[in-house]
Tab-separated table of C-alpha atoms in Angstrom:
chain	number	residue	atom	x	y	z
A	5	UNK	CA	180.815	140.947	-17.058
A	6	UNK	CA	184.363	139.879	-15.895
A	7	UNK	CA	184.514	140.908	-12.452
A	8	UNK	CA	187.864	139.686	-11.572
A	9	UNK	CA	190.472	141.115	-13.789
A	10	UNK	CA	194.062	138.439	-13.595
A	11	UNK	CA	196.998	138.688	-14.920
A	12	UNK	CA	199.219	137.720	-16.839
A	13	UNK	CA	197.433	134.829	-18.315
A	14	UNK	CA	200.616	132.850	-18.156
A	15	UNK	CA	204.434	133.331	-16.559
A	16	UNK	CA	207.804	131.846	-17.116
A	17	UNK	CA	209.996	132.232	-14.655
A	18	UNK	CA	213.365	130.909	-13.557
A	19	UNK	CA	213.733	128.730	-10.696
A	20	UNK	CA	214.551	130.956	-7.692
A	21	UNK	CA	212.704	133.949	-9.058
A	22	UNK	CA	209.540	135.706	-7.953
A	23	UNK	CA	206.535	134.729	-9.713
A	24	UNK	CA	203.820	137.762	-9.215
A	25	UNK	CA	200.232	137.068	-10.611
A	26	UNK	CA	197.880	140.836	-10.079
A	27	UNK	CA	194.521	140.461	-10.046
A	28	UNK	CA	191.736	143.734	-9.849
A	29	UNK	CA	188.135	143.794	-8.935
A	30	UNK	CA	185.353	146.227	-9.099
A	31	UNK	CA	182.532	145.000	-6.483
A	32	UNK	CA	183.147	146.645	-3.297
A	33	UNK	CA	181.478	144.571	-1.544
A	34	UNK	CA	183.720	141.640	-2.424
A	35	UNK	CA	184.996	140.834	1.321
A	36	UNK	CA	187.206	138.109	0.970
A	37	UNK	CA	190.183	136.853	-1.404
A	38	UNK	CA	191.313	133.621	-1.955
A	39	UNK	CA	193.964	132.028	-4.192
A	40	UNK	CA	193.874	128.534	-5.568
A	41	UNK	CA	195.973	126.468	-7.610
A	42	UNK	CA	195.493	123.785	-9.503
A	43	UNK	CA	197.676	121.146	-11.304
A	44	UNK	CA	196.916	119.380	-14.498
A	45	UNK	CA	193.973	116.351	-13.851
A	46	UNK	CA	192.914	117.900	-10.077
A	47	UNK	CA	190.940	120.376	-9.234
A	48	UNK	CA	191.775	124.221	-7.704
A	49	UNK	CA	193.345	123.806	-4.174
A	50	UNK	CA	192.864	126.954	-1.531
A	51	UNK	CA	196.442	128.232	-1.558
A	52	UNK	CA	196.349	131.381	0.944
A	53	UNK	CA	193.319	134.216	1.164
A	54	UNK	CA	193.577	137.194	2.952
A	55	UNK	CA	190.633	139.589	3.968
A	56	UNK	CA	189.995	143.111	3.274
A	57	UNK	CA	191.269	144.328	6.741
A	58	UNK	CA	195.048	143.416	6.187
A	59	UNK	CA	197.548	144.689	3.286
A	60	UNK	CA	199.592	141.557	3.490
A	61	UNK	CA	199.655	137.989	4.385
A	62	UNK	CA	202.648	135.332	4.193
A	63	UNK	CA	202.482	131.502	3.955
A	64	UNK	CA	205.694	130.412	3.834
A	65	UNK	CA	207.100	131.118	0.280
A	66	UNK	CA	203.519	132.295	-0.707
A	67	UNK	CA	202.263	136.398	0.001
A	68	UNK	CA	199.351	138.160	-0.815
A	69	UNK	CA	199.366	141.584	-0.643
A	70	UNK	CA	196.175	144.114	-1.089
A	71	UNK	CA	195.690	147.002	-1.694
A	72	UNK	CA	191.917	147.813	-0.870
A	73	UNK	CA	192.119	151.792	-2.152
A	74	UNK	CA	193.391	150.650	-5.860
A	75	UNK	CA	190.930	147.678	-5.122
A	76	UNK	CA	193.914	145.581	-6.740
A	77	UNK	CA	195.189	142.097	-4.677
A	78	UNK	CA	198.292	140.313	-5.670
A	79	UNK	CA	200.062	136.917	-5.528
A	80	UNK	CA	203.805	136.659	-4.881
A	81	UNK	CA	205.422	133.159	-4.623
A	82	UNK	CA	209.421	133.959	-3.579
A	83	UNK	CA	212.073	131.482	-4.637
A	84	UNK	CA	209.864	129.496	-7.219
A	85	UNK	CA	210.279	126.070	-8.100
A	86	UNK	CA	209.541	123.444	-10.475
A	87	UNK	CA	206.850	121.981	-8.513
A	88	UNK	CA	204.632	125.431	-8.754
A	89	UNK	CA	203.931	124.874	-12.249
A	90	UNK	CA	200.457	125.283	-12.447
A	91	UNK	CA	197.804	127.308	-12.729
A	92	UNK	CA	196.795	130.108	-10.375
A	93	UNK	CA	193.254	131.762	-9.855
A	94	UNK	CA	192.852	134.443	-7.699
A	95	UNK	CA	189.185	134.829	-6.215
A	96	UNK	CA	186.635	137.424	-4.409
A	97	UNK	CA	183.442	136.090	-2.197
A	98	UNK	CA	180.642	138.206	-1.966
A	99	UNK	CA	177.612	137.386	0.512
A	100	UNK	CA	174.437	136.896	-1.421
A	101	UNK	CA	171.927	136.101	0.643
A	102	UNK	CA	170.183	133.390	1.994
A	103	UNK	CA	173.361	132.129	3.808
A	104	UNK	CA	175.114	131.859	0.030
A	105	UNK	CA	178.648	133.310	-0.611
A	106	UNK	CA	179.578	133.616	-4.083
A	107	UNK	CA	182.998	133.134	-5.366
A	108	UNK	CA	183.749	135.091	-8.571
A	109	UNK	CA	187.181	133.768	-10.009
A	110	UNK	CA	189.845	135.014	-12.308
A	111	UNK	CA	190.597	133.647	-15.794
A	112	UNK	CA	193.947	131.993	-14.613
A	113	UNK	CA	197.730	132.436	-15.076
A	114	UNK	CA	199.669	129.633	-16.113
A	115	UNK	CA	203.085	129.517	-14.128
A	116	UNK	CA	205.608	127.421	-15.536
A	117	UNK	CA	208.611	127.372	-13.381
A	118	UNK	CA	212.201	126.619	-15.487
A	119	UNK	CA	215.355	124.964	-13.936
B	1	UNK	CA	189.141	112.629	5.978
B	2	UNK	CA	187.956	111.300	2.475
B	3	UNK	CA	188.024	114.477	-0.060
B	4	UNK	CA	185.497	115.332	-2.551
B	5	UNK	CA	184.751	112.495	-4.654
B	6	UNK	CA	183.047	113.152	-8.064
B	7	UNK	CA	181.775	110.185	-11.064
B	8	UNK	CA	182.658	110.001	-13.655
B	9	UNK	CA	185.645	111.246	-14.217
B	10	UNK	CA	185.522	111.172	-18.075
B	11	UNK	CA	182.621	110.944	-20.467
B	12	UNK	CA	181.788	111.131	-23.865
B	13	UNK	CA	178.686	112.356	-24.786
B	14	UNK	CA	176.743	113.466	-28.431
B	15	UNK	CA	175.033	116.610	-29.412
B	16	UNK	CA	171.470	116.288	-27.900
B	17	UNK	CA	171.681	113.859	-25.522
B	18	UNK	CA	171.689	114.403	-21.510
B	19	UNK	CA	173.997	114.243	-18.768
B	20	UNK	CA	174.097	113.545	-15.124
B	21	UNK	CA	177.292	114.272	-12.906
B	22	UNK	CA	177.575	113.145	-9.363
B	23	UNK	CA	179.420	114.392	-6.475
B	24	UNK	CA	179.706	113.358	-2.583
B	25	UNK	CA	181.202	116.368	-0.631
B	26	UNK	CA	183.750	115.918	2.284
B	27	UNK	CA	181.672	114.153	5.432
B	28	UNK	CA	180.074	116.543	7.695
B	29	UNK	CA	179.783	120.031	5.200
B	30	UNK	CA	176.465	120.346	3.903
B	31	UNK	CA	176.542	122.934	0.991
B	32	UNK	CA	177.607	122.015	-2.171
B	33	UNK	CA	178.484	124.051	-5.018
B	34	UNK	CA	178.973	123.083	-8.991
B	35	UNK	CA	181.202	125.030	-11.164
B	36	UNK	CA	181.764	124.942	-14.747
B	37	UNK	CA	185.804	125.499	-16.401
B	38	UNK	CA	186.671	125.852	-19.848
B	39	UNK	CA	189.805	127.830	-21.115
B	40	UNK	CA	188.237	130.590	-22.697
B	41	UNK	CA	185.741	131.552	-19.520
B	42	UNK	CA	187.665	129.608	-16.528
B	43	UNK	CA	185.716	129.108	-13.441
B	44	UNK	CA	181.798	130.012	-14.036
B	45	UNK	CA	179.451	129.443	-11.149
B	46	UNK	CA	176.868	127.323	-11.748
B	47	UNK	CA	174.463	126.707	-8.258
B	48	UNK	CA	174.956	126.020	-4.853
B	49	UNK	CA	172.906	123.400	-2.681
B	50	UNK	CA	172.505	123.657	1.021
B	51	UNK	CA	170.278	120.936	2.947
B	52	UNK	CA	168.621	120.136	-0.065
B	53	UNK	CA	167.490	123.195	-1.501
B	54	UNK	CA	169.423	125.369	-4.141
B	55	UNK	CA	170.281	128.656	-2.221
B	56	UNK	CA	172.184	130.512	-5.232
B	57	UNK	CA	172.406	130.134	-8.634
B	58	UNK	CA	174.275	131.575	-11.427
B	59	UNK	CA	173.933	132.495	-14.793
B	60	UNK	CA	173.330	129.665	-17.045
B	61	UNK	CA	170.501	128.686	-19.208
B	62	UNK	CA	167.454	126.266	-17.459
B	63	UNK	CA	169.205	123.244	-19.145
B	64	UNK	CA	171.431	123.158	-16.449
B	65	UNK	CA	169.738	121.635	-13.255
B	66	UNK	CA	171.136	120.539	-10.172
B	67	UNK	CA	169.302	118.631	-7.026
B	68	UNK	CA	170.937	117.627	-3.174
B	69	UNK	CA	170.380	114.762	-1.364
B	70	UNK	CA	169.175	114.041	2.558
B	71	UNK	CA	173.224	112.740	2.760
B	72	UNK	CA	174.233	116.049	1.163
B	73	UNK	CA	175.401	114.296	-1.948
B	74	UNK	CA	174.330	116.266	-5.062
B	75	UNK	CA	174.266	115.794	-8.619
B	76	UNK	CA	173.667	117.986	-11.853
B	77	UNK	CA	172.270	117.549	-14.825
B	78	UNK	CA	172.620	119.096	-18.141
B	79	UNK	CA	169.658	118.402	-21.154
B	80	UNK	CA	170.144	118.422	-24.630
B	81	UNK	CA	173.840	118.997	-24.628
B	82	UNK	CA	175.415	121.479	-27.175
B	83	UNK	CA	179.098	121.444	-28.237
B	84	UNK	CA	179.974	124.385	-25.765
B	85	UNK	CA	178.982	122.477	-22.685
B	86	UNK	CA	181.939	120.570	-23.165
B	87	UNK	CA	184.069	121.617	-20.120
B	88	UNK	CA	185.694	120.263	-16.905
B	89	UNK	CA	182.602	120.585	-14.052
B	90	UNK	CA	183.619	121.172	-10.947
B	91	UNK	CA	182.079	120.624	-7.708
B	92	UNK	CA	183.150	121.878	-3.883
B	93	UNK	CA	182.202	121.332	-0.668
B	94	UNK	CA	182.308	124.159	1.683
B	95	UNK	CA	182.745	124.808	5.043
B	96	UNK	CA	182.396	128.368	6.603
B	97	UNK	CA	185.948	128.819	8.688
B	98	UNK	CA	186.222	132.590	10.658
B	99	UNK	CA	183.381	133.950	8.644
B	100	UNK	CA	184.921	132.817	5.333
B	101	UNK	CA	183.054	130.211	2.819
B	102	UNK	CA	186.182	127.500	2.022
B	103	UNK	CA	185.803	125.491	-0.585
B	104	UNK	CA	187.316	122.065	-0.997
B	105	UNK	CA	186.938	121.284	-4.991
B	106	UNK	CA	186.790	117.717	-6.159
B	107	UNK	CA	189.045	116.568	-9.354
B	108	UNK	CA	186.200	117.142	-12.061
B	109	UNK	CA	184.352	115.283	-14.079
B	110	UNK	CA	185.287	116.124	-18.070
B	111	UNK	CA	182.613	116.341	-20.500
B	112	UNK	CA	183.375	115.973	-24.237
B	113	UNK	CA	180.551	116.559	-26.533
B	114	UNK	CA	180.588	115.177	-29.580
């Protein structure tokens, strides 16, 4: 059971664009959403998260914005460049118990940024 | 601050045999978590290890084993290896910041079965 829905599964965009990567979940009780990235040969970097609380969160070129009634989270990364080529996961933690939070991860969308 | 540091990096292994992956998390974070990437099912949870014992564990058949040291390094272990468990495994180190469980992954260690 796929409980973190991403897409698209990969993007081409042109330098300077808008790259937006959507991702859905079902678990209500998810309470925290991260987004990695990871380039070819290393392994997914925490890129920005946000929490249930707040509809929107900026990092410099990098936004998340939520939407907790649609239960629906999304990426934006403004003026893209080259060096964002990579792949993007978006994530949800759940607590588990016994001190454990579980992070349930997306499939992935492949950004390649063009010149 | 060193990161996560996992061995080997590559490995080539045949239809039956068993594997052991190491990792030592970033110094002073004392859960540990393995994950398991492949294209078709990305990022699959495998277990998570806290002072030595294994607080969570996901889905995956009792071939797949996992074990933390006193120094918080852990390794896994996979028995009689089929073709699928050829995949990229992935382990973090995590640190709870504001409530939140970051993880810190390491690069991977690749696992071609043959």
């Amino acid at each position: 059971q796929q409980q973190v829905k991403q897409s698209p599964q990969s993007l081409i965009v042109q330098k300077g664009g808008i790259s937006i990567i959507n991702c859905a979940y079902e678990n209500t009780a998810f309470d925290y959403f991260p987004w990695y990235q990871q380039f070819p040969g290393k392994g997914p970097a925490l890129l920005i998260a946000i929490r249930p609380d707040v509809s929107e969160k900026k990092e410099g070129r990098f936004t998340i914005s939520f939407n907790k009634s649609a239960k629906q989270f999304s990426l934006h990364i403004m003026d893209s460049q080259p060096g964002d080529s990579a792949t993007y996961f978006c994530a949800a933690s759940t607590y588990s118990g016994a001190g454990s939070y579980q992070l349930t991860f997306g499939k992935g969308t492949k950004l390649s940024v063009i010149p | 601050k060193a990161g996560v540091t996992q061995t080997p990096r590559y490995l080539i292994k045949t239809r039956g045999q068993q594997v052991t992956l190491s990792c030592s998390p970033i110094s002073g974070h004392r859960s540990v978590s393995w994950y398991q990437q492949t294209p078709g099912q990305g990022l699959q949870f495998l277990f998570e290890y806290f002072s030595e014992t294994q607080r969570n564990k996901g889905n995956f058949p009792g071939r797949f084993s996992g074990r933390q040291f006193s120094n918080s390094r852990s390794e896994m272990n996979v028995s009689t290896l089929e073709l699928g468990d050829s995949a990229l495994y992935l382990c973090a180190s995590s640190l709870k910041v504001s409530g939140a469980n970051v993880l810190t992954f390491g690069a991977g260690s690749r696992l071609t079965v043959l």
